[in-house]
Coordinates of C-alpha atoms and ligand atoms in Angstrom, one line a residue:
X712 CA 6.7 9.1 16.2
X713 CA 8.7 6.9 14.1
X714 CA 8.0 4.9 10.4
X715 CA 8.6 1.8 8.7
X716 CA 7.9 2.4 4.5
X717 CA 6.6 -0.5 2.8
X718 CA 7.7 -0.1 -0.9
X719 CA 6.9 -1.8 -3.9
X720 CA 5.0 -1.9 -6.9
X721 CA 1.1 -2.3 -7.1
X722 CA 0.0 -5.8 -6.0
X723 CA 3.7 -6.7 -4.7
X724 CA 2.0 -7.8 -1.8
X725 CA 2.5 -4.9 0.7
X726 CA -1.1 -5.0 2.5
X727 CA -0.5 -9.0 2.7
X728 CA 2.8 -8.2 4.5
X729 CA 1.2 -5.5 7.1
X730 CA -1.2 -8.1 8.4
X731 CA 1.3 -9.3 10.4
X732 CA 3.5 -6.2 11.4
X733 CA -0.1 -4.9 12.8
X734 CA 0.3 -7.9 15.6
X735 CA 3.9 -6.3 16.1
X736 CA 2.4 -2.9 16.9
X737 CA 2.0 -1.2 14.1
X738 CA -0.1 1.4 12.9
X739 CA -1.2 0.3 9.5
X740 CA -1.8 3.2 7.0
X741 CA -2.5 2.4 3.6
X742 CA -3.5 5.5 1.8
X743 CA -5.2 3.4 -1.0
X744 CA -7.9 2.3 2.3
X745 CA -7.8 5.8 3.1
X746 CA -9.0 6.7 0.0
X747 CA -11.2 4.0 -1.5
X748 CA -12.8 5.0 2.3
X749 CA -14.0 8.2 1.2
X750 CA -14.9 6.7 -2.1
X751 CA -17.1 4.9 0.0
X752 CA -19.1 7.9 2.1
X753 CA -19.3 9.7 -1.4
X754 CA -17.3 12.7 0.0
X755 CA -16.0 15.4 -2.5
X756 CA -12.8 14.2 -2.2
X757 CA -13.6 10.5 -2.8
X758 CA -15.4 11.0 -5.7
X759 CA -12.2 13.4 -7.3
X760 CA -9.6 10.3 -6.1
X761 CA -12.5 7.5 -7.9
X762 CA -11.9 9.0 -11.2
X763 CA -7.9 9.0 -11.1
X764 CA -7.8 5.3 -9.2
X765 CA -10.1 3.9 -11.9
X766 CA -7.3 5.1 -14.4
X767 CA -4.2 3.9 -12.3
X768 CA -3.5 7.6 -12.2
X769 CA -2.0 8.6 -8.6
X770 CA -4.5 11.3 -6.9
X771 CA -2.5 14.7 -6.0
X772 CA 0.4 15.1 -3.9
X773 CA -1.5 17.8 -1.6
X774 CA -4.8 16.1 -1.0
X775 CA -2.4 12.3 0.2
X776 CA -0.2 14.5 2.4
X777 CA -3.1 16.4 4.0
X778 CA -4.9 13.1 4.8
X779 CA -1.0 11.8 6.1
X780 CA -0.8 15.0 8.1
X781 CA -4.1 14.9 9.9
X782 CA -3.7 11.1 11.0
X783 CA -0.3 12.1 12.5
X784 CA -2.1 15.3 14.3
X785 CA -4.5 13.1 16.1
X786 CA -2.5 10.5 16.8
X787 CA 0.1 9.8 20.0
X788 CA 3.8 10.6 20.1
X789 CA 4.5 7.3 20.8
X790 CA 2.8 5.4 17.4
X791 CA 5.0 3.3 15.2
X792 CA 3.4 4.1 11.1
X793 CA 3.7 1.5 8.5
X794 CA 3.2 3.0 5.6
X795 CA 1.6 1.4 2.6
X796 CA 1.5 2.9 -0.8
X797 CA 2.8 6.4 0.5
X798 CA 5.0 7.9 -0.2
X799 CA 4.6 7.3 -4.1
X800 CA 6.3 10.3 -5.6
X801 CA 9.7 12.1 -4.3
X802 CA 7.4 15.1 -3.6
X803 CA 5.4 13.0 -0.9
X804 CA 9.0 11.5 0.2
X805 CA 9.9 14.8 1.5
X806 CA 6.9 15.9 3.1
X807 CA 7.0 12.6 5.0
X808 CA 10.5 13.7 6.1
X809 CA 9.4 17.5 6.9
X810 CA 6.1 16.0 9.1
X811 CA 8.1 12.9 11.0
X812 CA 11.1 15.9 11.8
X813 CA 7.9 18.2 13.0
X814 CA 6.8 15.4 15.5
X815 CA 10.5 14.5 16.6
X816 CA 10.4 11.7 14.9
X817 CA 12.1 9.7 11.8
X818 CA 11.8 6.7 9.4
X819 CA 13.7 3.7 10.4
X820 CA 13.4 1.8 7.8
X821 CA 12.0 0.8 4.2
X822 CA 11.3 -2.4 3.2
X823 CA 11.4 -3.1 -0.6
X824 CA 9.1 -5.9 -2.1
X825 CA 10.7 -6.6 -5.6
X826 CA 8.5 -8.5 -8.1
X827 CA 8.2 -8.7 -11.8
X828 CA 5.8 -7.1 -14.0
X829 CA 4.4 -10.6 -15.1
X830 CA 3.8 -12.0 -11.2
X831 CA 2.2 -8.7 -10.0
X832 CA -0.3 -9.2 -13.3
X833 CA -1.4 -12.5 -12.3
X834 CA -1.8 -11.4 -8.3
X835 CA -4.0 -8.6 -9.0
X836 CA -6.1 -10.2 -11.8
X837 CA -6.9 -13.0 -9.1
X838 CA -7.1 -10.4 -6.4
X839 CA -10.9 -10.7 -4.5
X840 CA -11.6 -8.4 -1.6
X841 CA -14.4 -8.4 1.0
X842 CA -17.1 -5.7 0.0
X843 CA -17.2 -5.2 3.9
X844 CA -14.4 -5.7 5.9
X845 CA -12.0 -5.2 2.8
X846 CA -9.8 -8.7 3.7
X847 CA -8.2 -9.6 0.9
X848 CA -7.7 -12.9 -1.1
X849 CA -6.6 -14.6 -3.8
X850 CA -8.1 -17.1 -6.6
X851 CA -5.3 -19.5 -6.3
X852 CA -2.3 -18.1 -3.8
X853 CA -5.4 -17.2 -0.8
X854 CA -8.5 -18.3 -1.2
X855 CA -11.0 -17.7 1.2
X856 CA -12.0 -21.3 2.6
X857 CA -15.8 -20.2 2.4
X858 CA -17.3 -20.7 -0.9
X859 CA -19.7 -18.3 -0.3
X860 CA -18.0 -14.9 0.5
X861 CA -15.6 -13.8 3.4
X862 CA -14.1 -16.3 6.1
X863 CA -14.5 -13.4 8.5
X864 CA -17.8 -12.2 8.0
X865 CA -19.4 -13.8 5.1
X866 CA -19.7 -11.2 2.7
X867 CA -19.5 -10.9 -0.4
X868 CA -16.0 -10.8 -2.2
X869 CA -15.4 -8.3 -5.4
X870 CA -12.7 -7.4 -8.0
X871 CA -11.4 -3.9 -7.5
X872 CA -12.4 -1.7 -10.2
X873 CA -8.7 -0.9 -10.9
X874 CA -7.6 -4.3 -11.2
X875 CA -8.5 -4.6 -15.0
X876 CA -5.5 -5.3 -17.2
X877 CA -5.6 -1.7 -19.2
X878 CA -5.6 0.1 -15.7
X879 CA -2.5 -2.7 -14.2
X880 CA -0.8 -1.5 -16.8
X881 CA -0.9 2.0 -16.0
X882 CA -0.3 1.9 -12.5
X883 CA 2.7 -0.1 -13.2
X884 CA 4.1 2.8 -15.6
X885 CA 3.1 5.4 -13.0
X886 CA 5.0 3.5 -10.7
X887 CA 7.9 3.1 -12.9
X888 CA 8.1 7.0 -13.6
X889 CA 7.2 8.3 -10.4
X890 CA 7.7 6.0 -7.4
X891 CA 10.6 3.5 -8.1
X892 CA 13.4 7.0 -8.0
X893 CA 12.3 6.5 -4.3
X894 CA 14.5 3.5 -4.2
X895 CA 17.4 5.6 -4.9
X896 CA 16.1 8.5 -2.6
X897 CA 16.1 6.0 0.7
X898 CA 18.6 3.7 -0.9
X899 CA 21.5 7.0 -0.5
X900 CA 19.7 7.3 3.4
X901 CA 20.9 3.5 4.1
X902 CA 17.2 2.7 5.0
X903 CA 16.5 0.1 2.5
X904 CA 15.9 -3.7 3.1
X905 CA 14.5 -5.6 -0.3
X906 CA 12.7 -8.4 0.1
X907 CA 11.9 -11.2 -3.0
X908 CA 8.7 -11.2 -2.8
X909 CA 7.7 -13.8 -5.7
X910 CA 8.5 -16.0 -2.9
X911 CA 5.0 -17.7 -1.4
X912 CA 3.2 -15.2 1.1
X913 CA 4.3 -17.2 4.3
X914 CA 8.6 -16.8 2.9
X915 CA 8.0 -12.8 2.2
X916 CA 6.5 -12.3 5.1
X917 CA 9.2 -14.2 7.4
X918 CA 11.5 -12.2 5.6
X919 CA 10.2 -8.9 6.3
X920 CA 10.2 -9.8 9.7
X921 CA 13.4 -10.7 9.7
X922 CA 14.5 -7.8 8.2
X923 CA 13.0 -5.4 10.7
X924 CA 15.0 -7.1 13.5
Ligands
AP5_2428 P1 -3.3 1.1 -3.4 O1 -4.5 0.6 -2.8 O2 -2.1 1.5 -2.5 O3 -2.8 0.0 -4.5 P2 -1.3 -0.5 -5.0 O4 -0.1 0.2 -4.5 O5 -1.5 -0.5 -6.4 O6 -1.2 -1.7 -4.2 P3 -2.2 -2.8 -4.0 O7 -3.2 -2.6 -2.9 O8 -2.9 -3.1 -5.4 O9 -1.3 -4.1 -3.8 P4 -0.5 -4.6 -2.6 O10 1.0 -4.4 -2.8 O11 -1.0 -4.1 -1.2 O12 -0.8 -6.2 -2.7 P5 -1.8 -7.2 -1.9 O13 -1.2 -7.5 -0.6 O14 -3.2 -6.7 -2.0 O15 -3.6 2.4 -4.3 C1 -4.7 2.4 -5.2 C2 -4.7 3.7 -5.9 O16 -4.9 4.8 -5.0 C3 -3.4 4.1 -6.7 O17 -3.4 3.6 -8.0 C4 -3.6 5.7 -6.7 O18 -4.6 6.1 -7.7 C5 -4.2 5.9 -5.3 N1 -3.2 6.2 -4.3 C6 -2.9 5.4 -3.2 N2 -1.9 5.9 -2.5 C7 -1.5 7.1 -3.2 C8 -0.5 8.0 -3.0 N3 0.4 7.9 -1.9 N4 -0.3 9.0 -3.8 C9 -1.2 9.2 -4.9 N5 -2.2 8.3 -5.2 C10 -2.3 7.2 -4.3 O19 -1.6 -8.5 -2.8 C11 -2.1 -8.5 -4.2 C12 -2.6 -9.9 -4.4 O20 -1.6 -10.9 -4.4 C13 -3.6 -10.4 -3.4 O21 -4.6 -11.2 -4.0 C14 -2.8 -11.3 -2.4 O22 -3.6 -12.3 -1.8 C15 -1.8 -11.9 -3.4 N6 -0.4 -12.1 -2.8 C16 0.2 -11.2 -2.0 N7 1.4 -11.7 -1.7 C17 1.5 -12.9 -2.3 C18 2.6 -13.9 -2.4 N8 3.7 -13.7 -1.8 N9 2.4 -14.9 -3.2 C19 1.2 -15.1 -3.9 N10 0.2 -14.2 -3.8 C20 0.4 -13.1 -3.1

C-alpha cells in the first residue's frame, strides 16, 4: 500500500492535477471531498467540519486521520493513494507514516505545486463546481463549454462557500503556519518533486507526470 502526496497551497491546482493520475491508477483521496461529503448527508461530523471549512480553519487532526485510517482498512494491499489536501499539519504527516508502515507500505513521493498568493486568489475566486458530480471549472482558465451547468451532467455549477476572499485569506495563513513546514519534513526524506504550477493546466499537469516517472 504505497502513496504519492500532492502538496500545495489551497487552489494550487491539486484536484485539477489528480484527474489525470486517476487514469494512471490511482486512488484519488481528497479529504476536502471526504468531508464536504458528510457535509452533504448532514452527519454529526459534517456539520462540526462545515463550521471550521466556512472559516478556512482546518478540522481536527483526529477526526481527518480516523476518516484516512478507515479508507486504508477497507481497502486492498495492492492500492496506490494520492493524497490531496492531507496531510496538512506535521501531526497528520506522521500518522500517515505510522498507518502506511502498519500496512507494509510507504510514500514514494510528494509532488509540490508552488504558486503565489495573488494566482491562487484569482483561481479560487473564479472556481465553479458541479452541485452534483462536484467537477470543477473555471470562469476563464476552464470553463465548462455548456452555458447552462455541467458538461458532464448538466447541473448546476456553484461557488464554494469557502471561496470568499476573507475565508482565502485564512486558509492561506493556515497553510502558511501549519502545512508549508511539511516541505521541510519530506524535503529532509528526499521525497519531494516541485512543480510551477502558474504554468497553464495542460504544462503542470505534464510535469507532474513527468515527475512521477
Ligand atoms: P480542500 O478541499 O482540500 O481545499 P484546498 O486545499 O483549499 O484546495 P482546493 O480544493 O481549494 O484547491 P486545489 O488545489 O485542489 O485546486 P483546484 O484543482 O480546485 O479543503 C477544504 C477545507 O477542508 C480546508 O480548508 C479545511 O477546513 C478542510 N480540510 C481538508 N483537508 C483537511 C486536512 N487534511 N486537515 C484538516 N482540515 C482539512 O483548482 C482551483 C481552481 O483553479 C479551479 O477553478 C481550476 O479550474 C483552476 N486551475 C487549476 N489549475 C490551474 C492552472 N494550472 N491554470 C489555471 N487555472 C487552474
Amino acid at each position: 500500500m504505497n502513496a504519492v502526496v500532492l502538496l500545495g497551497p489551497p487552489g494550487a491546482g491539486k484536484g485539477t492535477v489528480a484527474e489525470v493520475l486517476v487514469d494512471k491508477g490511482y486512488r484519488h483521496v481528497s479529504t476536502g471531498d471526504l468531508l464536504r461529503e458528510q457535509i452533504r448527508l448532514q452527519t454529526k461530523l459534517g456539520l462540526e467540519a462545515k463550521k471550521l471549512m466556512d472559516q478556512g480553519q482546518f478540522v481536527p487532526d483526529e477526526v481527518v486521520v480516523g476518516m484516512i485510517r478507515s479508507l486504508m482498512e477497507s481497502s486492498d494491499m495492492s492500492a496506490k493513494f494520492l493524497f490531496d489536501g492531507f496531510p496538512r499539519t506535521q501531526i497528520q504527516a506522521e500518522k500517515l507514516d505510522e498507518l502506511l508502515q502498519s500496512f507494509s507500505g510507504k510514500i514514494d513521493d510528494v509532488v509540490l505545486l508552488e504558486c503565489p498568493d495573488e494566482v491562487i486568489v484569482e483561481r479560487l475566486s473564479g472556481r465553479r463546481t458541479c452541485t452534483k458530480c462536484g467537477a470543477v471549472y473555471h470562469i476563464k482558465y476552464n470553463p465548462a463549454e455548456r452555458r447552462d451547468g455541467c458538461d458532464m451532467d448538466g447541473c448546476e455549477l456553484m461557488q464554494r462557500p469557502d471561496d470568499n476572499e476573507a475565508t482565502i485569506k485564512n486558509r492561506l495563513h493556515v497553510y502558511a503556519e501549519q502545512t508549508a513546514p511539511l516541505i521541510s519534513y519530506y524535503t529532509e526524506q528526499g521525497l519531494i518533486h516541485p512543480v510551477d504550477a502558474t504554468m497553464s493546466i495542460g504544462e503542470v499537469r505534464s510535469a507532474v507526470l513527468e515527475k512521477l516517472g
